[in-house]
mmCIF file of C-alpha atoms in Angstrom:
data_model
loop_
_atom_site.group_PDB
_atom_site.id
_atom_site.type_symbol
_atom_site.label_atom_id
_atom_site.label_comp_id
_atom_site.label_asym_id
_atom_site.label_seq_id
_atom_site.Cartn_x
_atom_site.Cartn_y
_atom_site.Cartn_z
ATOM 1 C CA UNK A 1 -17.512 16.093 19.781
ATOM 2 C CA UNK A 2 -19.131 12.888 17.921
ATOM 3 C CA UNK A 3 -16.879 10.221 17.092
ATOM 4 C CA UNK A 4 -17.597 11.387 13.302
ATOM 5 C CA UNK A 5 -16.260 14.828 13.792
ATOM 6 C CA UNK A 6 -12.476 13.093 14.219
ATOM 7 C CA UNK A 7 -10.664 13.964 11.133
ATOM 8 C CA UNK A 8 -8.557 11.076 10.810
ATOM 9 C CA UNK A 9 -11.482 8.746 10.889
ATOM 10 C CA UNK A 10 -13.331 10.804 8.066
ATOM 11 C CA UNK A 11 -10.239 10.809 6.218
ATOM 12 C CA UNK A 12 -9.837 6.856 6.744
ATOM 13 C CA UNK A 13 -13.055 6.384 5.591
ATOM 14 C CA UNK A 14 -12.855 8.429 2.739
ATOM 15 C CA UNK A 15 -10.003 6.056 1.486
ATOM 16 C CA UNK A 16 -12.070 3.161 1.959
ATOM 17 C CA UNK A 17 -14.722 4.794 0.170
ATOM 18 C CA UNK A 18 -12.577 5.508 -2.738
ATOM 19 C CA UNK A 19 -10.934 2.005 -3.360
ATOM 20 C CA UNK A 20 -14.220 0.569 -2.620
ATOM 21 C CA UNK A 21 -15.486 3.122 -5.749
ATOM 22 C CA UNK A 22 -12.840 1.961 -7.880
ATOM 23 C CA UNK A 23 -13.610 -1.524 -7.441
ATOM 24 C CA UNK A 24 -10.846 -2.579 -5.155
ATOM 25 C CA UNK A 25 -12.075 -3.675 -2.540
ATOM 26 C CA UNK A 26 -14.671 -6.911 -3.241
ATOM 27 C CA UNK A 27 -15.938 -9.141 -0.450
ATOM 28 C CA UNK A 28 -13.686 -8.241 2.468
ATOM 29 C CA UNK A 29 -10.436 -7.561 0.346
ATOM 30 C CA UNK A 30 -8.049 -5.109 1.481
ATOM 31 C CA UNK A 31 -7.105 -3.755 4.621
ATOM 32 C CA UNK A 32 -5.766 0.409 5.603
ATOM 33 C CA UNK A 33 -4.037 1.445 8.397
ATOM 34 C CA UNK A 34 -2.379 5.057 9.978
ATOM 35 C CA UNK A 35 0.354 5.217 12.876
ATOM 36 C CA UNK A 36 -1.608 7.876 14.732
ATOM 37 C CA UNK A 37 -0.117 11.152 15.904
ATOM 38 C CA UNK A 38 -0.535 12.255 19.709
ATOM 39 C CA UNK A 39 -2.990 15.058 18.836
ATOM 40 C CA UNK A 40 -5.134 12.532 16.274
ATOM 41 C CA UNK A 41 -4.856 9.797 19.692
ATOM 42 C CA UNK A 42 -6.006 12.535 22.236
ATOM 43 C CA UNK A 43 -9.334 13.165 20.051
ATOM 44 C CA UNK A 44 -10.064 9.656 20.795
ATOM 45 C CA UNK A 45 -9.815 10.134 24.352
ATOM 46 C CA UNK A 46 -13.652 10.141 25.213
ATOM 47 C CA UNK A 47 -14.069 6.796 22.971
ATOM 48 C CA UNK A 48 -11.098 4.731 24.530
ATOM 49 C CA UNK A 49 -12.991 1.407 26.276
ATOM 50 C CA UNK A 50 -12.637 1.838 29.700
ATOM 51 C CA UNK A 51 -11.160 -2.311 30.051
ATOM 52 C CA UNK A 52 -8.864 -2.162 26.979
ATOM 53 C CA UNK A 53 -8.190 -6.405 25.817
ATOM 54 C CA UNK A 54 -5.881 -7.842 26.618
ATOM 55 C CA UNK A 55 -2.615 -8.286 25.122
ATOM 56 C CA UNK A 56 -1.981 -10.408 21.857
ATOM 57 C CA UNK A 57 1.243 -11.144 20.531
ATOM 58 C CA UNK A 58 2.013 -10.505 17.051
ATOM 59 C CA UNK A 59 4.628 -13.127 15.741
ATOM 60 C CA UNK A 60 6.921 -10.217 14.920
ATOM 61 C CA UNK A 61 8.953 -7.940 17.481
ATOM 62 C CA UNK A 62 9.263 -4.458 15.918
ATOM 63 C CA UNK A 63 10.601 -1.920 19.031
ATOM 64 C CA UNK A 64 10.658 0.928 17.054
ATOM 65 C CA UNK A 65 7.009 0.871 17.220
ATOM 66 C CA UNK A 66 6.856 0.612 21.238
ATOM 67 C CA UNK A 67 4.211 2.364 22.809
ATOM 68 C CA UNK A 68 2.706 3.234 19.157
ATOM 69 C CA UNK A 69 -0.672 3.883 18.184
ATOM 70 C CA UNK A 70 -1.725 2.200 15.040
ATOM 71 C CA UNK A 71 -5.642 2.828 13.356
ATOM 72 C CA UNK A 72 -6.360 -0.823 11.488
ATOM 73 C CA UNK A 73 -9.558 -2.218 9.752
ATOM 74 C CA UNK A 74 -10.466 -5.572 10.900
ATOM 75 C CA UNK A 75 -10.350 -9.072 9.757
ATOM 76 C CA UNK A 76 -13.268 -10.305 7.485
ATOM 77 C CA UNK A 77 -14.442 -6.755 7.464
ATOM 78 C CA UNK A 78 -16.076 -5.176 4.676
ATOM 79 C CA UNK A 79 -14.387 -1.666 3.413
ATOM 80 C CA UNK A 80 -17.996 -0.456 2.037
ATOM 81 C CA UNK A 81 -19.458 -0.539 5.707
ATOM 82 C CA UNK A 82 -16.236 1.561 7.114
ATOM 83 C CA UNK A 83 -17.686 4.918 6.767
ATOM 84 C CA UNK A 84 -21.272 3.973 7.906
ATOM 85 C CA UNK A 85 -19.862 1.838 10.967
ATOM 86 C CA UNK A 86 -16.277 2.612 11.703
ATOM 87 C CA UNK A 87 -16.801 1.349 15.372
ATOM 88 C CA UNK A 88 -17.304 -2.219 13.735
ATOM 89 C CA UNK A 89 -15.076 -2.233 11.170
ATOM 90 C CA UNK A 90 -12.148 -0.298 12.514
ATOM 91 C CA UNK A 91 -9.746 -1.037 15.613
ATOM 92 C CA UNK A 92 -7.485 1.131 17.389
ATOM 93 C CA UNK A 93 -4.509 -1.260 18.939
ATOM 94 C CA UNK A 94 -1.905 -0.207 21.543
ATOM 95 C CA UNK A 95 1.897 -1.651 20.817
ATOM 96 C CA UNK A 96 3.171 -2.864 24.101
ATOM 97 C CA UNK A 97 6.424 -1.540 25.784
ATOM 98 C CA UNK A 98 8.442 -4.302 23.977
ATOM 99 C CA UNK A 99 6.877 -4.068 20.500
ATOM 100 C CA UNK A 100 5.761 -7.413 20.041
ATOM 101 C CA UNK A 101 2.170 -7.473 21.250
ATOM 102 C CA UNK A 102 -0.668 -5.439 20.787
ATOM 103 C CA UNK A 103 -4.482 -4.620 22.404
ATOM 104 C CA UNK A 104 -7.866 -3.100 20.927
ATOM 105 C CA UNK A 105 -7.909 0.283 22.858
ATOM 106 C CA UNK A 106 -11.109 1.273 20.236
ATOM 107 C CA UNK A 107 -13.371 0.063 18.364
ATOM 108 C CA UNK A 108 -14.531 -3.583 16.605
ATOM 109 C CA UNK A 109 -17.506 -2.909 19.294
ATOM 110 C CA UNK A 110 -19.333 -6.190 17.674
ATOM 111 C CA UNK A 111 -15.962 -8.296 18.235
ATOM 112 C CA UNK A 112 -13.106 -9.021 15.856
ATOM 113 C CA UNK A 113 -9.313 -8.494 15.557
ATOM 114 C CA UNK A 114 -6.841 -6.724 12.818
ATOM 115 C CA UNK A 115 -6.415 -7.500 9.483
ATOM 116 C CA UNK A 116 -5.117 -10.516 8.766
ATOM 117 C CA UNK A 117 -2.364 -8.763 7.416
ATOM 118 C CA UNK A 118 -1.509 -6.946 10.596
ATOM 119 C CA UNK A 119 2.348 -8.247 10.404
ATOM 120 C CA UNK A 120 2.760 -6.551 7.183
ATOM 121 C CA UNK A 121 1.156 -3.504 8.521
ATOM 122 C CA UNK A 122 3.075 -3.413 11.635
ATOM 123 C CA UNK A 123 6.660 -4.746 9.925
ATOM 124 C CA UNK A 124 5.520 -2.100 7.175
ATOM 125 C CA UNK A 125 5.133 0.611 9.346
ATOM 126 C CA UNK A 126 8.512 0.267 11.343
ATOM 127 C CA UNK A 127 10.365 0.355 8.079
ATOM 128 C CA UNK A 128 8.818 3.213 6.880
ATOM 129 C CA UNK A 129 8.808 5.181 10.258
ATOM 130 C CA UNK A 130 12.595 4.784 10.140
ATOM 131 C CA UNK A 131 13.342 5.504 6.635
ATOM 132 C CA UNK A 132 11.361 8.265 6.466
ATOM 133 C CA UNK A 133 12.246 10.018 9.900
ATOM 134 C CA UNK A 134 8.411 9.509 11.344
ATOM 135 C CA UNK A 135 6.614 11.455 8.217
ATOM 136 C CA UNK A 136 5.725 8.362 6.582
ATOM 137 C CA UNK A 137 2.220 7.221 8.533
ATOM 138 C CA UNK A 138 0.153 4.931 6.363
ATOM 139 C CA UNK A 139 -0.079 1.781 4.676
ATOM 140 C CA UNK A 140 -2.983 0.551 2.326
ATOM 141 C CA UNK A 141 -3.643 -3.312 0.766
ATOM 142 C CA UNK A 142 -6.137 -3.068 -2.335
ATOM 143 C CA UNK A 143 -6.594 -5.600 -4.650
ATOM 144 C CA UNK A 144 -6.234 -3.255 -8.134
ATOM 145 C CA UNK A 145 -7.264 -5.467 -11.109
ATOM 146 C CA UNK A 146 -5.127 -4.593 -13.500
ATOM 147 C CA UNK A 147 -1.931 -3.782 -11.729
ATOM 148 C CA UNK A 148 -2.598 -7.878 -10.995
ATOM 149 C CA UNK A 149 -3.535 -8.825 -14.742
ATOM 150 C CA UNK A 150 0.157 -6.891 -15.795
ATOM 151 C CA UNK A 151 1.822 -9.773 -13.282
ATOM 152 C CA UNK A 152 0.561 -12.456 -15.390
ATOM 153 C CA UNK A 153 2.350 -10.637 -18.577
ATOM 154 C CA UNK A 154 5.113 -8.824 -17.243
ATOM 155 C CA UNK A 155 8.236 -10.876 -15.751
ATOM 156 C CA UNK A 156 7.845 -10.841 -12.106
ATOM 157 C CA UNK A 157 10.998 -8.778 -11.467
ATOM 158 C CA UNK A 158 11.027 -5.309 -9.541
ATOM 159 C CA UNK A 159 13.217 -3.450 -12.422
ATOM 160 C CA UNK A 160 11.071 -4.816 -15.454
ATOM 161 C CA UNK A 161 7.844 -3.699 -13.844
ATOM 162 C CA UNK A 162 8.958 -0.862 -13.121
ATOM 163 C CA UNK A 163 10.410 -0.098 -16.265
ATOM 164 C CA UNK A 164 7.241 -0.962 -18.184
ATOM 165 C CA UNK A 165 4.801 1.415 -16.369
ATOM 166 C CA UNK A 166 7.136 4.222 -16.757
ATOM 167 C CA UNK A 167 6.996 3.789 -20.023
ATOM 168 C CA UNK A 168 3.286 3.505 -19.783
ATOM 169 C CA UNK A 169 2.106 6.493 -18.997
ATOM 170 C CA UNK A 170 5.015 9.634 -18.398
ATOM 171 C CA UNK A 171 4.313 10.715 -15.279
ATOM 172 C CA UNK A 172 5.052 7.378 -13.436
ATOM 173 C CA UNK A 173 8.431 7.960 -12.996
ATOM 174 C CA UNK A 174 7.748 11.408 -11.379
ATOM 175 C CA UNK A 175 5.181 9.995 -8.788
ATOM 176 C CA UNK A 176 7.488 6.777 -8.182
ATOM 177 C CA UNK A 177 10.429 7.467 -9.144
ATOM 178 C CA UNK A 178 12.252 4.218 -6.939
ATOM 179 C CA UNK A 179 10.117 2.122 -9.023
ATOM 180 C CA UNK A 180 7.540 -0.478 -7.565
ATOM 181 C CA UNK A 181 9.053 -3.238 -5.705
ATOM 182 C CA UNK A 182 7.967 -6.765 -6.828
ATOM 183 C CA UNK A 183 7.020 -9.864 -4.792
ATOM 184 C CA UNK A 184 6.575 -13.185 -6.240
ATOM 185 C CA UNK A 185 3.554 -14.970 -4.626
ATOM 186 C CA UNK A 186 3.278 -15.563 -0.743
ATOM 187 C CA UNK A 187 0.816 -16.874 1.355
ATOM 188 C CA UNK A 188 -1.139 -13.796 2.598
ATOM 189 C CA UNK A 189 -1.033 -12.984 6.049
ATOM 190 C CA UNK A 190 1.431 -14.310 8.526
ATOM 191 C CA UNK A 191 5.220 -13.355 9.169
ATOM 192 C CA UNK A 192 6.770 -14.663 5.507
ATOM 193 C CA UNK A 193 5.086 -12.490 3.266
ATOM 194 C CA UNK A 194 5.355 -9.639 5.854
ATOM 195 C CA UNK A 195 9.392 -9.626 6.420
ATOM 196 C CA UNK A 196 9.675 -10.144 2.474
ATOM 197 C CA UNK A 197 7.300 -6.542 2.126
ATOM 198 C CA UNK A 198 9.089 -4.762 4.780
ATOM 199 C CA UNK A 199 12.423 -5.506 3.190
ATOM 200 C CA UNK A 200 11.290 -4.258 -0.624
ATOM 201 C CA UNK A 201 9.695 -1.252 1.704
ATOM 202 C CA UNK A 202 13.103 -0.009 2.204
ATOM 203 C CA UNK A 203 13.746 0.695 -1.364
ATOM 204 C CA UNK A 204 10.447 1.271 -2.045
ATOM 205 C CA UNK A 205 6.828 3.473 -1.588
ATOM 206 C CA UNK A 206 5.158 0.665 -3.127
ATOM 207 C CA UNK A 207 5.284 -2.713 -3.326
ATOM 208 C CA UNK A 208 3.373 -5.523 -5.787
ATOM 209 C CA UNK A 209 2.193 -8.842 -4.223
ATOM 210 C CA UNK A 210 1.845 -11.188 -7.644
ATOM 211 C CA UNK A 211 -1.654 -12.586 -8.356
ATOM 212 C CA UNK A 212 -3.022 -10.605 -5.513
ATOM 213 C CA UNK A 213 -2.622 -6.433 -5.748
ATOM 214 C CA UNK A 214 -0.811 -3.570 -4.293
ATOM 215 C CA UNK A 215 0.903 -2.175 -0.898
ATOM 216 C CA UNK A 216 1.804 1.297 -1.140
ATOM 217 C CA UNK A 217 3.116 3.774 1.916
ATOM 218 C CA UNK A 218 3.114 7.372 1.819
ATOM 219 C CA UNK A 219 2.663 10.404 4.134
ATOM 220 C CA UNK A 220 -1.119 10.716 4.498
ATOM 221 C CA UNK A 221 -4.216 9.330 2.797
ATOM 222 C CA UNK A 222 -3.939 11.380 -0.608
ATOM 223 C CA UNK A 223 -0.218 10.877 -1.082
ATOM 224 C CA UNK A 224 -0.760 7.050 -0.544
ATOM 225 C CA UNK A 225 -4.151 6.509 -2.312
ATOM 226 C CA UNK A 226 -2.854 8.618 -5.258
ATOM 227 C CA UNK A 227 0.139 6.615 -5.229
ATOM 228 C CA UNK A 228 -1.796 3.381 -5.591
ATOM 229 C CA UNK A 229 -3.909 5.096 -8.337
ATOM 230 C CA UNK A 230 -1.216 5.899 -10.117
ATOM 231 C CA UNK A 231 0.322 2.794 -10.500
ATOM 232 C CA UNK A 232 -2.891 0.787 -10.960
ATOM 233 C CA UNK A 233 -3.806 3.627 -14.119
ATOM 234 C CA UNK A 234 -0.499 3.448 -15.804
ATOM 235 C CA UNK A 235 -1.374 -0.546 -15.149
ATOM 236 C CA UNK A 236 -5.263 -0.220 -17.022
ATOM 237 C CA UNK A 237 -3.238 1.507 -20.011
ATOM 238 C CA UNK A 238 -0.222 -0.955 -20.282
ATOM 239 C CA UNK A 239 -2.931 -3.531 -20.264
ATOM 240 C CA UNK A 240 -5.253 -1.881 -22.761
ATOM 241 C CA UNK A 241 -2.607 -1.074 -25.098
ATOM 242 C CA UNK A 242 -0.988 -4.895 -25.439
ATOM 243 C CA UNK A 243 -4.114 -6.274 -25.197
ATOM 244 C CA UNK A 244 -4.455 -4.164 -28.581
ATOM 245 C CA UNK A 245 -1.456 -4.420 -30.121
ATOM 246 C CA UNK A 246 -0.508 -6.871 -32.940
ATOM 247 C CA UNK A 247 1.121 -9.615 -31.361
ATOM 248 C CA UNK A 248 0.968 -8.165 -27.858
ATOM 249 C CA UNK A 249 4.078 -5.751 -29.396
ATOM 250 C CA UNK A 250 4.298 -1.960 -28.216
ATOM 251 C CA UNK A 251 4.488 -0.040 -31.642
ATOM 252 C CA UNK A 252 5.953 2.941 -29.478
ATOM 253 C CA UNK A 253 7.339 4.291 -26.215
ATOM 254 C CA UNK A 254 8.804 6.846 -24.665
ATOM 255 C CA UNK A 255 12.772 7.052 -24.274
ATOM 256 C CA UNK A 256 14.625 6.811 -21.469
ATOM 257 C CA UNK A 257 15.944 10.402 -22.855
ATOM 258 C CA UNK A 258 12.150 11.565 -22.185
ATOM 259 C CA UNK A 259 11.937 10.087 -18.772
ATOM 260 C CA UNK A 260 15.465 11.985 -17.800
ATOM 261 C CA UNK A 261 14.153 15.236 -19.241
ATOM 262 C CA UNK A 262 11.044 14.933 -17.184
ATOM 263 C CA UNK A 263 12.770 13.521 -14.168
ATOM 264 C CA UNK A 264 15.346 16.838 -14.389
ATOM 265 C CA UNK A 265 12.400 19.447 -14.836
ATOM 266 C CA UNK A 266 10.778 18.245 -11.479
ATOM 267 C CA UNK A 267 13.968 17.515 -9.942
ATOM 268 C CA UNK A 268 13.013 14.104 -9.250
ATOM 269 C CA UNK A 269 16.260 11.231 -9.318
ATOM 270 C CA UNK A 270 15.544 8.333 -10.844
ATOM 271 C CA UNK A 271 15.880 4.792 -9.751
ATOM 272 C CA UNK A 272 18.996 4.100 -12.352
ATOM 273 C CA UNK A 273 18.780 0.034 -12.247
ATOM 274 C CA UNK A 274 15.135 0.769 -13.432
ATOM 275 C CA UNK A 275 16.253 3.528 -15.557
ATOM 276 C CA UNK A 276 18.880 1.653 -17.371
ATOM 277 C CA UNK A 277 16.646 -2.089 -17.841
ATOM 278 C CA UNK A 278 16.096 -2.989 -21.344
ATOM 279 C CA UNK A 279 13.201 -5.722 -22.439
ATOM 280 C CA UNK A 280 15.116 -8.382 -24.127
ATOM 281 C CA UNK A 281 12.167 -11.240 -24.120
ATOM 282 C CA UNK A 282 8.965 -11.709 -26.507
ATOM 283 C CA UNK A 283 6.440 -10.070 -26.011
ATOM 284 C CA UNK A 284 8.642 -6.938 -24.196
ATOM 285 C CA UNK A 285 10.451 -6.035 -27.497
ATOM 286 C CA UNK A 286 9.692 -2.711 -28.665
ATOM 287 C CA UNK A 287 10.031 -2.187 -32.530
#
């Protein structure tokens, strides 16, 4: 077996390729990881470096993720060279016993570490291990442009954002129906914004980092990219449409009577606090 035969690589690089097609992903932005299962872990086997690194501590303790296996693009890396070079751009780490350190088991061949954002991966992935009883595997960072031009319109509040792409486009409420959690602006990287993330994580499948993009969760690469794509979509048309309408003013919407019906008829419960928000500021009237 080549390296390239794995199928959670080609499906990790397939992600990468996607954002990267959507235009997510400029420079080195975003990051991806996956909490690897023990059959995906034992096709790596014949790759594992012989001398793993040694151990580096993360900032954070999380010890439900002792002894975990976690897939991570590196820091500074490029998502477009993922699927020609996943050797260089990826990194398999190794949690330690105690959960609060971690070493490069495969991969980064030409030297490197994790994402800068590794705390919010790791924090991220404990919360959603937990919640979700183990099913819930990755996490994905991609600056979406117009999910990020909404935060400079919208209020920056987790109920009102919600609220408003619902509204957008009628499906939203179907695909993420707990609403999108919503984080004023942090530093990126580093413990803050992570613990702030993993704590909106807990209510939420996705969560919106202001003036910078989206971090979704979700079960495996299509549940968590489509996800993302969702919410950055119902984003392009909330845009589009304001940036149309006289005075920035929604001449119509869907009721929260058509959001219940559709909720109901795919048996889907609805966040309520989102459900039950009204717009009471310029330009968020309705009329």
């Amino acid at each position: 077996m080549k390296i390239s035969d794995i199928a959670v690589l080609q499906q990790f690089c397939t992600m990468c390729d996607d954002g990267v097609s959507l235009g997510w992903h400029e420079r080195n932005a975003g990051n991806l990881s996956c909490r690897l299962t023990e059959d995906e872990l034992g096709q790596f086997v014949p790759f594992i470096k012989s001398r793993p690194q040694e151990w580096v501590n993360i900032g954070v303790c999380e010890e439900s993720l002792a002894g975990e296996f976690i897939m991570i693009t590196g820091s500074g890396k490029y998502l477009k060279n993922v699927s020609c070079s996943p050797q260089d751009n990826v990194c398999i780490v190794e949690i330690n016993k105690s959960g609060d350190a971690y070493r490069i088991i495969w991969g980064l061949e030409k030297g490197g570490r994790p994402t800068s954002e590794f705390p919010t991966h790791f924090i991220g992935h404990s919360v959603i291990k937990k919640k979700s009883g183990g099913a819930h595997r990755i996490i994905y960072h991609a600056h979406t442009p117009y999910t990020v031009a909404l935060g400079h319109i919208l209020p920056l509040d987790t109920n009102a954002f919600s609220k408003f792409l619902w509204l957008s486009e009628c499906e939203c409420c179907a695909v993420f129906p707990d609403g999108v959690g919503v984080l004023e602006w942090l530093l990126p990287g580093g413990t803050e914004i992570a613990r702030a993330s993993g704590r909106l994580l807990e209510g939420h499948e996705a969560v919106f980092w202001a003036f910078h993009g989206m971090l979704v969760s979700g079960t495996d690469f299509d549940y968590t990219f489509g996800l993302c794509h969702m919410i950055e979509k119902a984003s392009q048309v909330a845009v589009t449409a304001l940036s149309a309408a006289p005075n920035m003013k929604m001449r119509r919407k869907m009721t929260e009577e058509n959001l219940t019906e559709l909720a109901e008829s795919l048996n889907v419960r609805l966040n309520q606090d989102v459900l039950k928000f009204q717009f009471t500021e310029e330009p968020f009237c309705f009329f």
